[in-house]
Structures are given as structure tokens and as C-alpha cells.
Coordinates of C-alpha atoms and ligand atoms in Angstrom, one line a residue:
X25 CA 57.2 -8.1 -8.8
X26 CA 53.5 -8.7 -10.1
X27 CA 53.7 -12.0 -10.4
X28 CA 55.1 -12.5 -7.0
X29 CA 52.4 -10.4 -5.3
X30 CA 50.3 -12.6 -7.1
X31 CA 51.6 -15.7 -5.6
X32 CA 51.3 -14.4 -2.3
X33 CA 47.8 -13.6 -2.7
X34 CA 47.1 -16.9 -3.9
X35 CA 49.6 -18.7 -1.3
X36 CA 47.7 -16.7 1.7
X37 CA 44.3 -17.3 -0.2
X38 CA 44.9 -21.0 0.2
X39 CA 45.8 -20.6 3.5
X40 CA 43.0 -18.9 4.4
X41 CA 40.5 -21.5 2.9
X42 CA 42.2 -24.3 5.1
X43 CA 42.2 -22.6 8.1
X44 CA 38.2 -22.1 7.9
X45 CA 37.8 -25.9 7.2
X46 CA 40.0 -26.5 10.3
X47 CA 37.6 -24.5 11.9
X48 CA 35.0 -25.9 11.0
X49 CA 36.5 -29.2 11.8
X50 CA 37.0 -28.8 15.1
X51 CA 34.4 -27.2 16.0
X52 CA 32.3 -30.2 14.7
X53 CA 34.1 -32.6 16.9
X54 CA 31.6 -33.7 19.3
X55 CA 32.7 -32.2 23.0
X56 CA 31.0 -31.3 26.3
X57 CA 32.5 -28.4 27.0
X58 CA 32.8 -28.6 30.9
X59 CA 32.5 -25.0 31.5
X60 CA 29.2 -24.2 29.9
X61 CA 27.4 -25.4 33.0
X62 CA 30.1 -24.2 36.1
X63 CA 27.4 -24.2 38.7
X64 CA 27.9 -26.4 41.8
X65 CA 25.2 -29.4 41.7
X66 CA 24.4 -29.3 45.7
X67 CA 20.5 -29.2 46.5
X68 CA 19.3 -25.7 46.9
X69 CA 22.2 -24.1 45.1
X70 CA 21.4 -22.2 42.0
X71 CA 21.1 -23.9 39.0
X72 CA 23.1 -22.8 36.1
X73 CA 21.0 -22.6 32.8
X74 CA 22.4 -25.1 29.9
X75 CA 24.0 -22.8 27.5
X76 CA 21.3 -23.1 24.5
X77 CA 23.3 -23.6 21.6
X78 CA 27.4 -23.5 22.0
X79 CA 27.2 -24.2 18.1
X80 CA 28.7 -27.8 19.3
X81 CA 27.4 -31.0 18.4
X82 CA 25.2 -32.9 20.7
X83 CA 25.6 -36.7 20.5
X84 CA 22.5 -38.8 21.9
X85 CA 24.2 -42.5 21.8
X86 CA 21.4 -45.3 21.1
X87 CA 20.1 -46.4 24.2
X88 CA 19.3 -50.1 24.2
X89 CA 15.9 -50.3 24.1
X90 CA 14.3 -52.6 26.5
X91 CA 13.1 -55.9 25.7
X92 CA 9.4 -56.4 25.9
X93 CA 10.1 -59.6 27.7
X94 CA 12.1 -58.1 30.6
X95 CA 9.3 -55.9 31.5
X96 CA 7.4 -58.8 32.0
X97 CA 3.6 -58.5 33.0
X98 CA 3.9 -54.8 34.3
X99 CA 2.0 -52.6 33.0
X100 CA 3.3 -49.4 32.7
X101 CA 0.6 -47.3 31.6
X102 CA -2.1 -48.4 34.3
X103 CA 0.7 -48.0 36.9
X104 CA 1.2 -44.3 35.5
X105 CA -2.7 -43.6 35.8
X106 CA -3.0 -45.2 38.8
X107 CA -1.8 -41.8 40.1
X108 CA -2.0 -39.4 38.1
X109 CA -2.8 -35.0 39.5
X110 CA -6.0 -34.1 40.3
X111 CA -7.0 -31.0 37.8
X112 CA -6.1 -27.6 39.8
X113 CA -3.8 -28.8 42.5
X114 CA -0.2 -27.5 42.7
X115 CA 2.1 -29.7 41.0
X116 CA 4.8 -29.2 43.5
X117 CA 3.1 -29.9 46.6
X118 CA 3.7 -33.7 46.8
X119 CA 7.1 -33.9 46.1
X120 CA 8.8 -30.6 45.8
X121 CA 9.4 -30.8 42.4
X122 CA 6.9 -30.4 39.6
X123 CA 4.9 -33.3 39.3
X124 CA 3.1 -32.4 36.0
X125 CA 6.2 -32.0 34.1
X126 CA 7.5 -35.1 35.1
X127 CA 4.5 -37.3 34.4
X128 CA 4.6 -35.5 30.9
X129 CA 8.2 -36.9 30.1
X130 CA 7.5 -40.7 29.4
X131 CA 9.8 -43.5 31.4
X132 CA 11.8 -43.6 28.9
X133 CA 13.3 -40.4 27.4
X134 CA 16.5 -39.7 25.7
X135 CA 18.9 -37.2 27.7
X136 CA 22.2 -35.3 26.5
X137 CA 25.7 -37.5 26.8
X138 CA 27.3 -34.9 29.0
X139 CA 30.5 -36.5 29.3
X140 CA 33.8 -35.5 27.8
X141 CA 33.8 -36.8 24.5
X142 CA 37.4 -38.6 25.2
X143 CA 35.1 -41.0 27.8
X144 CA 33.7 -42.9 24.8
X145 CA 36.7 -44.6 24.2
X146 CA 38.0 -45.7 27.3
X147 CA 38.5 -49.2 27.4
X148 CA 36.6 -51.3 30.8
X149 CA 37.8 -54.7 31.1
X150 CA 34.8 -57.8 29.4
X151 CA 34.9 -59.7 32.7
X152 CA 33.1 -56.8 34.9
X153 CA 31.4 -58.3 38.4
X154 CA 27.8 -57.9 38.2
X155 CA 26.3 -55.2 41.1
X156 CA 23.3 -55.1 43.1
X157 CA 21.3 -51.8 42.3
X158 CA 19.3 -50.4 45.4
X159 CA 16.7 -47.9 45.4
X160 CA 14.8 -46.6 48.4
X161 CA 12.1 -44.3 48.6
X162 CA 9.5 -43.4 50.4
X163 CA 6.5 -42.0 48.3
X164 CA 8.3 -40.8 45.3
X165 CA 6.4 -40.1 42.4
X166 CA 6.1 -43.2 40.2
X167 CA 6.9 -41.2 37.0
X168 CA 10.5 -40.6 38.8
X169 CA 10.8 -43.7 40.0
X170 CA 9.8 -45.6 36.7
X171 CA 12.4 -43.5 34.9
X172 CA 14.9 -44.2 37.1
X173 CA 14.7 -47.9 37.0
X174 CA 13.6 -47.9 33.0
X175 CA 17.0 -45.6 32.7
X176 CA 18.9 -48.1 34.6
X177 CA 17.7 -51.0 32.3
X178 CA 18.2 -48.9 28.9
X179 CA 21.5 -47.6 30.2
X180 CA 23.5 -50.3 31.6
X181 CA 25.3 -53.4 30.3
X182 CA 22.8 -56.4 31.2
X183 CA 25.3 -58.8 32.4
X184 CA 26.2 -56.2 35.1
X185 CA 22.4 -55.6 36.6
X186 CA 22.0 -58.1 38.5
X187 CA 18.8 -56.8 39.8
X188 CA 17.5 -54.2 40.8
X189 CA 16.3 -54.0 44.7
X190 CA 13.6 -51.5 45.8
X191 CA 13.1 -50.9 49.6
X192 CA 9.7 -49.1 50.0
X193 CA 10.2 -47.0 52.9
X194 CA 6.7 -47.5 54.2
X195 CA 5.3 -45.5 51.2
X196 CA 1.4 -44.7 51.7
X197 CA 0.4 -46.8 48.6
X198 CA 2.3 -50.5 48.7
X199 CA 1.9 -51.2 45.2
X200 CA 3.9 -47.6 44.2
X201 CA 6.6 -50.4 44.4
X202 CA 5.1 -53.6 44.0
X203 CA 3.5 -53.3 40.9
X204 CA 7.1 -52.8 39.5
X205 CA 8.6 -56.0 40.8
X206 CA 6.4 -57.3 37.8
X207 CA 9.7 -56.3 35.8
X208 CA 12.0 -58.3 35.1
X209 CA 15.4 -58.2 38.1
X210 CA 13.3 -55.4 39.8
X211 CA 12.5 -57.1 43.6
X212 CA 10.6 -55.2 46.3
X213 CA 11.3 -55.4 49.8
X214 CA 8.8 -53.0 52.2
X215 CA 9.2 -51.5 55.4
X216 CA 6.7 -52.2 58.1
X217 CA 7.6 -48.6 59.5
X218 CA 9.5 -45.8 58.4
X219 CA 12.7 -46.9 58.6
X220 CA 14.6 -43.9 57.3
X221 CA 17.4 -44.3 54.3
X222 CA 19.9 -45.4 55.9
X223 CA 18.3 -48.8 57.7
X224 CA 16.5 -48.9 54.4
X225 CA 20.2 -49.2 52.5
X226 CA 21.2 -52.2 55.0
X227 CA 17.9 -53.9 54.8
X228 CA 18.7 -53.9 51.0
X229 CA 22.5 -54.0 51.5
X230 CA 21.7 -57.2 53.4
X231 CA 19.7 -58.7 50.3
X232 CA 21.8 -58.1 47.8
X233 CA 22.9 -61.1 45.3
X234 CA 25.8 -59.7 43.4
X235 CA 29.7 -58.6 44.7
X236 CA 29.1 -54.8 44.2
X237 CA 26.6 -52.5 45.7
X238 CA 25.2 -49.7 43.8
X239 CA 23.1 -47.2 45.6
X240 CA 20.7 -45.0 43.7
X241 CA 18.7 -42.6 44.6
X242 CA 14.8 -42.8 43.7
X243 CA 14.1 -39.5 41.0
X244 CA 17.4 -40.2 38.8
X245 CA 18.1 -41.2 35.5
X246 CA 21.6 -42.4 34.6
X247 CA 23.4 -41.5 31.5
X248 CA 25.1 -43.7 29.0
X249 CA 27.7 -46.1 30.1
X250 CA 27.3 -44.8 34.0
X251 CA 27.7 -48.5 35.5
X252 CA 31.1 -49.6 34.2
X253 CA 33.5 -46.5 34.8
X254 CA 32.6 -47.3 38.8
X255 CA 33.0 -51.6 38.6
X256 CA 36.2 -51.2 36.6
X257 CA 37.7 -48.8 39.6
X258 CA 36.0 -51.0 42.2
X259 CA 37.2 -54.2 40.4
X260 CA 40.4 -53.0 40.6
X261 CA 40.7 -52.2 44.1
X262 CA 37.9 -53.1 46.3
X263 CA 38.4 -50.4 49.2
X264 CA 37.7 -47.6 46.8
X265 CA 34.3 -46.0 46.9
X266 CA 33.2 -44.4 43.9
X267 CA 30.3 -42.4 42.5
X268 CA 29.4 -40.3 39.5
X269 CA 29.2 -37.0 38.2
X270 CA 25.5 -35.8 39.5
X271 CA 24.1 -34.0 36.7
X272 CA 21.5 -31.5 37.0
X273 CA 17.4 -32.2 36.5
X274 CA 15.8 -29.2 36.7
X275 CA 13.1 -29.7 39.3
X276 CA 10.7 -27.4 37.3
X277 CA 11.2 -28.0 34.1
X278 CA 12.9 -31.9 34.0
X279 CA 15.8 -30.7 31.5
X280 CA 18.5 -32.4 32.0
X281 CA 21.5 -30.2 32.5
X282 CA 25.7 -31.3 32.6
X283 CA 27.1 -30.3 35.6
X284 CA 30.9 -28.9 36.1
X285 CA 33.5 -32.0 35.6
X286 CA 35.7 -29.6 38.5
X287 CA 34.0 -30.1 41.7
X288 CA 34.7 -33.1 44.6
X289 CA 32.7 -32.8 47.6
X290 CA 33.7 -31.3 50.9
X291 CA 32.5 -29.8 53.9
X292 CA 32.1 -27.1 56.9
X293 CA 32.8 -27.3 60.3
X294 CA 29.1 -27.4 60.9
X295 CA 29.5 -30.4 59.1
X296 CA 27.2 -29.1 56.2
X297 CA 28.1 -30.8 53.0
X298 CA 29.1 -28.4 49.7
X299 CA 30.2 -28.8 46.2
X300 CA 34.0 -27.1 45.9
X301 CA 36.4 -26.5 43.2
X302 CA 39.4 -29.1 43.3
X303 CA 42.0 -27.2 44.5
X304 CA 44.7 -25.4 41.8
X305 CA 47.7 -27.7 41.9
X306 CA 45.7 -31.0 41.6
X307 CA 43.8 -29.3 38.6
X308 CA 46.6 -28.1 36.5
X309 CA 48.1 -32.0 37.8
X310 CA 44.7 -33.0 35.9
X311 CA 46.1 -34.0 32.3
X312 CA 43.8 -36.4 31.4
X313 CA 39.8 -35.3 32.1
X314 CA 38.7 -38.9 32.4
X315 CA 40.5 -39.6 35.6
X316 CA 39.3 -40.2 38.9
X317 CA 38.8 -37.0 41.4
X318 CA 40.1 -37.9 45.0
X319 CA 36.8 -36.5 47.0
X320 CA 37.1 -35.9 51.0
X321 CA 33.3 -36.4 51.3
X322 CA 30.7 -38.0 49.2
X323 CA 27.1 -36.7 48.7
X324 CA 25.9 -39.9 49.4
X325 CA 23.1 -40.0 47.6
X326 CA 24.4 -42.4 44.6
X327 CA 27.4 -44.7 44.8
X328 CA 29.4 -48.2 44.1
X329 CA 30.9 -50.0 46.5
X330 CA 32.2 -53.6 46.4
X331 CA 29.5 -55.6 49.0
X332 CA 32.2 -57.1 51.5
X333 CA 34.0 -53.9 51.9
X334 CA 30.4 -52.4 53.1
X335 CA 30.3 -55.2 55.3
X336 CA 33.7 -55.1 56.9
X337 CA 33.7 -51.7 57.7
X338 CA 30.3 -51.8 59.7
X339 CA 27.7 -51.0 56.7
X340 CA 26.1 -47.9 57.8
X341 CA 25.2 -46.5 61.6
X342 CA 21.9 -47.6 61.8
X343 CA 21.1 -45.5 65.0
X344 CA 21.1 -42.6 62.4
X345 CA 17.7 -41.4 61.4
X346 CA 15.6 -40.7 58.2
X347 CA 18.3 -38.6 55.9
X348 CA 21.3 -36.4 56.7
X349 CA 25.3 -36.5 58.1
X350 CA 25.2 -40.6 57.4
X351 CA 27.2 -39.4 54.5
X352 CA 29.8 -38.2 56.6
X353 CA 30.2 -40.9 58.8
X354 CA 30.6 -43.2 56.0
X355 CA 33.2 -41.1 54.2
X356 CA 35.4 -40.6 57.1
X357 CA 35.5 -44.1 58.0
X358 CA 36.4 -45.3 54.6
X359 CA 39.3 -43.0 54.8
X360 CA 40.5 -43.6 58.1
X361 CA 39.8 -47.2 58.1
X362 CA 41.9 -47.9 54.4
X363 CA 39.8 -47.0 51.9
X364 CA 39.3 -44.1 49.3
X365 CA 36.7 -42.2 47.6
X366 CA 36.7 -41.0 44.5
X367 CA 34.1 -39.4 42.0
X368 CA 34.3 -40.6 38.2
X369 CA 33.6 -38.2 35.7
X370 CA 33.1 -40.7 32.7
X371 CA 30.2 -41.6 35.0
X372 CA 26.8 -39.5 34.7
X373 CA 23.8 -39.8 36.5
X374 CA 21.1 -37.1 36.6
X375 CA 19.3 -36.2 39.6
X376 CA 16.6 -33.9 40.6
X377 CA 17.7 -31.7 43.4
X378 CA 15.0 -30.4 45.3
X379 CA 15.1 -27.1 47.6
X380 CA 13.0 -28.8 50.2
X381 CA 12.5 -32.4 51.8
X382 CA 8.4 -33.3 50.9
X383 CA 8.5 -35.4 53.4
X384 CA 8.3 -35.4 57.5
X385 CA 10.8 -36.3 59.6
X386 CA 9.2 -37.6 63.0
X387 CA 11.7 -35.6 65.3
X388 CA 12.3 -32.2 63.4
X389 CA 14.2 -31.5 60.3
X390 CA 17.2 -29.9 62.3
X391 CA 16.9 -32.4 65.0
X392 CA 17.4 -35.1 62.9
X393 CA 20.3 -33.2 61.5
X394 CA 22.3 -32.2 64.8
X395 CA 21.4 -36.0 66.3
X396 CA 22.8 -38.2 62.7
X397 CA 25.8 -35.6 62.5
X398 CA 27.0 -35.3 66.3
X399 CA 27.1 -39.3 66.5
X400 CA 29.6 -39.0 63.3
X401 CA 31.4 -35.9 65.1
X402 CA 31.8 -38.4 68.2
X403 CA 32.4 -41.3 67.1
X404 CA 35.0 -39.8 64.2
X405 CA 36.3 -36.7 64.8
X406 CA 38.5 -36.7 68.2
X407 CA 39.4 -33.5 69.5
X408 CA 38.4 -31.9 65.9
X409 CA 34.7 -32.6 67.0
X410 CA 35.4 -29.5 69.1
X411 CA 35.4 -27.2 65.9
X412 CA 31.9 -28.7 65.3
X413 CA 30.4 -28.0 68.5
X414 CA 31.4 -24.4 68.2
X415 CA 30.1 -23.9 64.7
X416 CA 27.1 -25.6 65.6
X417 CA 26.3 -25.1 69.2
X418 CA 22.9 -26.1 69.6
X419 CA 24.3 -29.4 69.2
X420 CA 25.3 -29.7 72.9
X421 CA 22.9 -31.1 75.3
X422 CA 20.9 -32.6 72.4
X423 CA 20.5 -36.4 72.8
X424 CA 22.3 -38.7 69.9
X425 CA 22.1 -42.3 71.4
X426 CA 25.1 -44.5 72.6
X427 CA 27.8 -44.8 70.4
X428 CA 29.5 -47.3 72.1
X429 CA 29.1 -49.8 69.0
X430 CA 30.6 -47.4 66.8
X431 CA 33.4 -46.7 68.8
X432 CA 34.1 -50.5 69.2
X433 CA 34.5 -50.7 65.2
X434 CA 36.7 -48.5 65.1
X435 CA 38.9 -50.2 67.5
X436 CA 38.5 -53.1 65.7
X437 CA 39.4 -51.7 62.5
X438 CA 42.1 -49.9 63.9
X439 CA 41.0 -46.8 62.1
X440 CA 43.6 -44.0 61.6
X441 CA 43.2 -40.8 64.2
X442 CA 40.8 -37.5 62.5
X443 CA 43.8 -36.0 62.0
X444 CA 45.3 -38.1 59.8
X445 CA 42.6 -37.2 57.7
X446 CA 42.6 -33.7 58.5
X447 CA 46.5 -33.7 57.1
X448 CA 46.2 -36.2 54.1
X449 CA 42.5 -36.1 53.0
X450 CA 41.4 -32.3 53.5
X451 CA 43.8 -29.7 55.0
X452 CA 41.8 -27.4 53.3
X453 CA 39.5 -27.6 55.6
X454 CA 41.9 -26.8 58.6
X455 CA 42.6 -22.7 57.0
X456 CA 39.2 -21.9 56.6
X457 CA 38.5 -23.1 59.7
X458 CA 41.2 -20.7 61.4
X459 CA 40.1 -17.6 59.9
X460 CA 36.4 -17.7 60.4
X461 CA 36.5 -19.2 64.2
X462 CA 39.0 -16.8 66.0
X463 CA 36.9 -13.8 65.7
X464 CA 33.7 -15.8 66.5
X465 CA 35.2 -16.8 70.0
X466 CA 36.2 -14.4 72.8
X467 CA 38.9 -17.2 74.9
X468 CA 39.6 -17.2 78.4
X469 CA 42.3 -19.8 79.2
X470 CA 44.6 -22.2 77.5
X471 CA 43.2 -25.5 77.0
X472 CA 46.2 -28.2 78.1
X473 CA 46.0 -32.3 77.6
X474 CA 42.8 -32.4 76.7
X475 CA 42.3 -36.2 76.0
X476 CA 39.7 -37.9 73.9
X477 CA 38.3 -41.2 73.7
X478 CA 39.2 -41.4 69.9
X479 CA 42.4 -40.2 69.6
X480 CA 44.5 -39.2 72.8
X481 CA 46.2 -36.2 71.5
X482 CA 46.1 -32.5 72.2
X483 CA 43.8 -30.4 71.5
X484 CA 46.7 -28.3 70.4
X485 CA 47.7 -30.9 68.1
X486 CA 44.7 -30.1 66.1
X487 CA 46.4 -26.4 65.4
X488 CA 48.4 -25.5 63.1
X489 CA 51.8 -24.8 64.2
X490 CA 51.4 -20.8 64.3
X491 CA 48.2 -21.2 66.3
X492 CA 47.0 -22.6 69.8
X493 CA 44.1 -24.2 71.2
X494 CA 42.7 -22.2 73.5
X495 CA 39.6 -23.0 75.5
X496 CA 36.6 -20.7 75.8
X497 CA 33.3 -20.7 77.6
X498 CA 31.2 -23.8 77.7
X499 CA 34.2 -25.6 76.7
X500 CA 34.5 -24.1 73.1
X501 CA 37.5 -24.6 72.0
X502 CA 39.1 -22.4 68.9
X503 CA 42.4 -22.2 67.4
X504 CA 43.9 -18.6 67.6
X505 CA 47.4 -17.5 66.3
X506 CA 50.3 -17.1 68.6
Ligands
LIG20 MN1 17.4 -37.0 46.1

């Protein structure tokens, strides 16, 4: 009886020791655990605080370093003094973020690998097409900008930079961006005026060498192996547009923080751009977390997109102004017109999301806004435009431009209707929108036939089938349940 109490103890002894090196084991494997930084990435949402130590390994991979050749005859540290703070002013005044810190960092620090630690060994193909990178800015700090290029350079295959194409948006100091077409691939193209980023993107778009356009924004810095998750899924199929994971840099502090691995981009009927959870059933369909994320919307500020794709479906509208709702109009007309977008979470890129624009726009802020986003309502959205006019309605009466070019591609592409879309790309969007409008909306009669220039259907076809459309004054027109 001893004896086999004995060889119990011993038996669950043993046991007990394996189990803590299993433990241990596991909990050394190196991970990103996607959940210790949930927040949404959008600019002015709260940032969520990097968990300080999750008792995980972090892995910094070896960046290449950068050969003193390709640099070239740039000097980095007289370009760095060139502009440096004067003592006592605000850090944050110029560019919204904090200036001091930045300039503190160096052009060429080492940041976290926040991807899932299965995205190290995905295989991309050894015959990748070289891509295009284009920046535009207009006065960014050259700390920022420095990084972003030197992070760029340090971060990405060589074969696959072709160069690296900065459009100075008619920054107050030239050589912010000439001085750094000293380095090797970097080319500088200025503006004569303020052109705004989105005739900025085409100017560059237009003088672009390589098959595949990468847009970047100007106060980034990419993470390990960014570049050739997005070729391979181009490469593959060139009407898919694709862009990264946008990590976090904290604008005060310049940490560099993962963000959630669960979010795709997506919208209001104000047509104001948000960071959602992927909905339930395609999550739990998720079994592998390096697959692509179907997105309905793109932020816009950082993606790859094969150069005569752009081309063929009309580039950009380039009677949109300065910044805001060109994202929109690009993503529903990639949809609609045969093509898909997609984020990729083996792909990183951090970016510094401010909680204010630092710079003017000529017309007004909201102006700006209402005009860039009601020519994408028009020209896209059919009788769904509607829905936008009543959630935004200081957009009617404002002036937006003619749109008859716009229009005129889409015939020529012979785009899919909004509601295509609307069923196939985001019926999310279509529920939310019936429970928040029909209390906002007091309706007077029955809107029949209404017929629009896009899409010739019903504004009752843009119901769902328990609801009508009913029209209300100034011809708002709502969905409400029958
Ligand atoms: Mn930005």
C-alpha cells in the first residue's frame, strides 16, 4: 500500500515538473498577442496603452542596415539641424504632434515586430515586381519624414524599391525635400501650389517607374517585411487593393504601439470613416491569422496597388481637394468596378495619428469635407446618396463641382449599381442605418420611382424588405418599417 502511494507521489511529481517546463515553453515562444492592444487605430480615437510586460518575448528582427553608399552625398545630420525647435516654444504647435520627441528618436530606430509570430514564415514568391513608393507631404517635420523613408530603405527588400518618389506639396522650405533626393532612389517632384494629396498622389502616380504603386504617408515607419505580404497579393491578382495593419505611434511620446489584428475599415452614413470589429461569423471563419481581411473601405492613407489598375479605373478624382472622402470614392469604385480591397495583417506600418490637421485648408476644414465627400455620394452612391444627405444635411446647397467626368467613367467601366455593394460588400451598414434614421425623421408622404442618374431603381429598393422609403421634407428620404 506504501509503496504504491509512493509511486504515485513520484508518478504525479514527475508530472508536475513537465507540466511547468511546458509552461515555461510556451510561454517563451515568441507571440504578439493581438488582444493586448484592442483599441481601434482611427485618428482621434483613444489610444490604448502597450501592455508593459505580458511576460512574452519581444523579437526585434535585424534590420538591414543601410549602405553608406545608397545615402549618397546627403547629409543627414545638417539636414536634421537645419531645423531644429527654437528653446521655449511648444513642441506641438507645428505639427500636432510632439516635435521634440520626435527629433530625439534618430532616423533610424528599431521598433517592436508586432505581427503574429506565424507571419515569419510565410513563404512570398523570389520573383516579386518592384513598386514605386510615393510620399507626399506638405511641411512635415523632417525627423518624420527622414524616418519614414530611412524605415522604408532598412525595412524593405531592395530589389522591390524601386524608388522612392516624394511630391512636396508646396512645403514653405524646398529643400525639406530636396536635400533628400541626395539619397540614393529617393526623387523629388514639387508643387508650384498647393495641390492637395490627392493631385499630389497622381502627379506622383503619373511618375512612377515600376508596375506597383505604394502610397505612404509622410510621419510612418514601416515594420519588418511590410512590402512583400501586399506585392505577393497584388501579384497574384492585380484588381485587389491592399494595405497594412496601421500600428499606433504615439503622437506624444513616439512609442510604437501594435494595434488590434480584428478591425477592417468601414463607415457612417455621414460618410465618416471608423475602425470596426469584423463581424462574428467571418471571425470565428478566421482559422488562419495571416489571412487577408475583406475591408469595405480603406483609410486611405497607406496602400499597394498594381499601377495600370490605378490607371484604368480613373486614378483618383482630382476635383477633390486637400484631404478627406477621396478614400471613399476610391474604395467604392474598386468594388463596383471589379476589384477588392483587402487589409494584410502580416503587413505593419506604424503611423502617427494626430487629433488635429496642422495645416490650413484654403476653403474650411468642413467645407473641404462636405465638397470631396458629396462628389463621391453623387457620383457613387445612387439613391443611397439620400441616406447621406439626411445624416449630413448641410451638405445640400453646398457647391462640389461637375461631376460629369466621373459619371462618364463609370459608364465606361460599366461599374456595378451602390447596391450591389450595399448587399455584397457592407450590409452591415444598411441595419444601422435603419434604426438610427427613422426616429430622426418625421415623413410626410411615400416617395414612388424615384429615378437616379447612377442607378435607375427605387428608392424603395434601397429598403430592406420590412421597410419603405418614405420621403420627408426637403426631400429627405428615410427608410421606416411597414
Ligand atoms: Mn497621416
Amino acid at each position: 500500500m506504501r509503496r504504491i502511494r509512493a509511486n504515485a507521489i513520484a508518478i504525479l511529481t514527475v508530472a508536475w515538473i513537465l507540466g511547468t517546463f511546458y509552461y515555461l515553453w510556451q510561454d517563451n515562444k515568441p507571440q504578439t498577442s493581438p488582444s493586448s492592444a484592442s483599441q481601434p487605430r482611427a485618428a482621434g480615437a483613444r489610444i490604448h496603452g502597450q501592455k508593459g510586460s505580458s511576460g512574452r518575448l519581444e523579437i526585434h528582427r535585424e534590420d538591414r542596415t543601410i549602405p553608406l553608399i545608397l545615402m549618397g552625398g546627403f547629409e543627414e545630420k545638417a539636414y536634421l539641424a537645419g531645423k531644429q525647435m527654437k528653446p521655449g516654444e511648444d513642441p506641438y504647435r507645428e505639427h500636432a504632434f510632439n516635435l521634440q520627441e520626435s527629433n530625439r528618436l534618430g532616423s533610424e530606430r528599431a521598433i517592436r515586430d508586432t505581427r503574429h509570430y506565424r507571419c515569419a514564415s510565410v513563404n512570398y514568391d523570389a520573383d516579386l515586381p518592384p513598386t514605386s513608393v510615393i510620399i507626399t507631404f506638405h511641411n512635415e517635420a523632417r525627423s518624420t519624414l527622414l524616418r519614414t523613408i530611412k524605415s522604408v530603405l532598412m525595412r524593405s527588400p531592395a530589389s522591390l524599391v524601386q524608388e522612392i518618389i516624394l511630391i512636396d506639396d508646396f512645403s514653405s522650405d524646398p529643400e525639406d525635400c530636396q536635400l533628400l533626393s541626395q539619397i540614393q532612389k529617393v526623387h523629388c517632384l514639387r508643387n508650384g501650389r498647393r495641390e492637395g494629396l490627392i493631385r499630389s498622389r497622381v502627379r506622383g502616380a503619373n511618375a512612377a517607374s515600376a508596375p506597383v504603386l505604394t502610397f505612404l504617408d509622410s510621419h510612418c515607419e514601416v515594420n519588418a517585411d511590410w512590402l512583400q505580404p501586399m506585392i505577393q497579393r497584388v501579384k497574384e491578382d492585380h484588381t485587389r487593393v491592399v494595405s497594412p495593419i496601421i500600428d499606433v505611434i504615439s503622437l506624444d511620446n513616439f512609442a510604437y504601439l501594435a494595434a488590434s489584428a480584428d478591425l477592417r475599415g468601414g463607415f457612417d452614413w455621414s460618410l465618416h470613416f471608423k475602425w470596426e470589429q469584423i463581424p462574428i461569423e467571418q471571425k470565428m471563419a478566421r482559422s488562419d491569422p495571416t489571412l487577408p481581411i475583406r475591408t469595405p473601405v480603406i483609410a486611405g492613407g497607406i496602400f499597394v496597388m498594381e499601377k495600370n489598375w490605378f490607371n484604368h479605373l480613373g486614378q483618383y478624382d482630382t476635383h477633390m481637394d486637400i484631404w478627406g472622402g477621396e478614400n471613399f470614392e476610391l474604395s467604392f469604385r474598386v468594388w463596383m468596378c471589379g476589384g477588392s480591397l483587402e487589409i494584410l495583417p502580416c503587413s505593419r506600418v506604424g503611423h502617427v495619428f494626430r487629433k488635429r490637421h496642422p495645416y490650413d485648408f484654403p476653403e474650411g476644414n468642413a467645407l473641404t469635407y462636405i465638397k470631396n465627400t458629396r462628389r463621391a455620394a453623387e457620383v457613387w452612391m445612387d439613391e443611397y446618396k439620400q441616406y447621406y444627405y439626411s445624416a449630413r444635411p448641410s451638405a445640400q446647397g453646398k457647391a462640389y463641382g461637375s461631376i460629369a467626368e466621373r459619371t462618364a467613367l463609370r459608364r465606361k467601366l460599366n461599374c456595378k449599381p451602390f447596391r450591389w455593394y450595399m448587399e455584397n460588400v457592407y450590409p452591415e451598414l444598411r441595419w444601422a442605418h435603419a434604426r438610427t434614421q427613422v426616429h430622426a425623421h418625421r415623413c410626410t408622404h411615400k416617395h414612388k420611382n424615384t429615378r437616379t442618374p447612377g442607378g435607375g431603381v427605387e428608392f424603395r429598393a434601397a429598403c430592406h424588405p420590412n421597410e419603405a422609403g418614405v420621403c420627408g421634407i426637403r426631400r429627405v428620404c428615410v427608410c421606416v418599417c411597414v
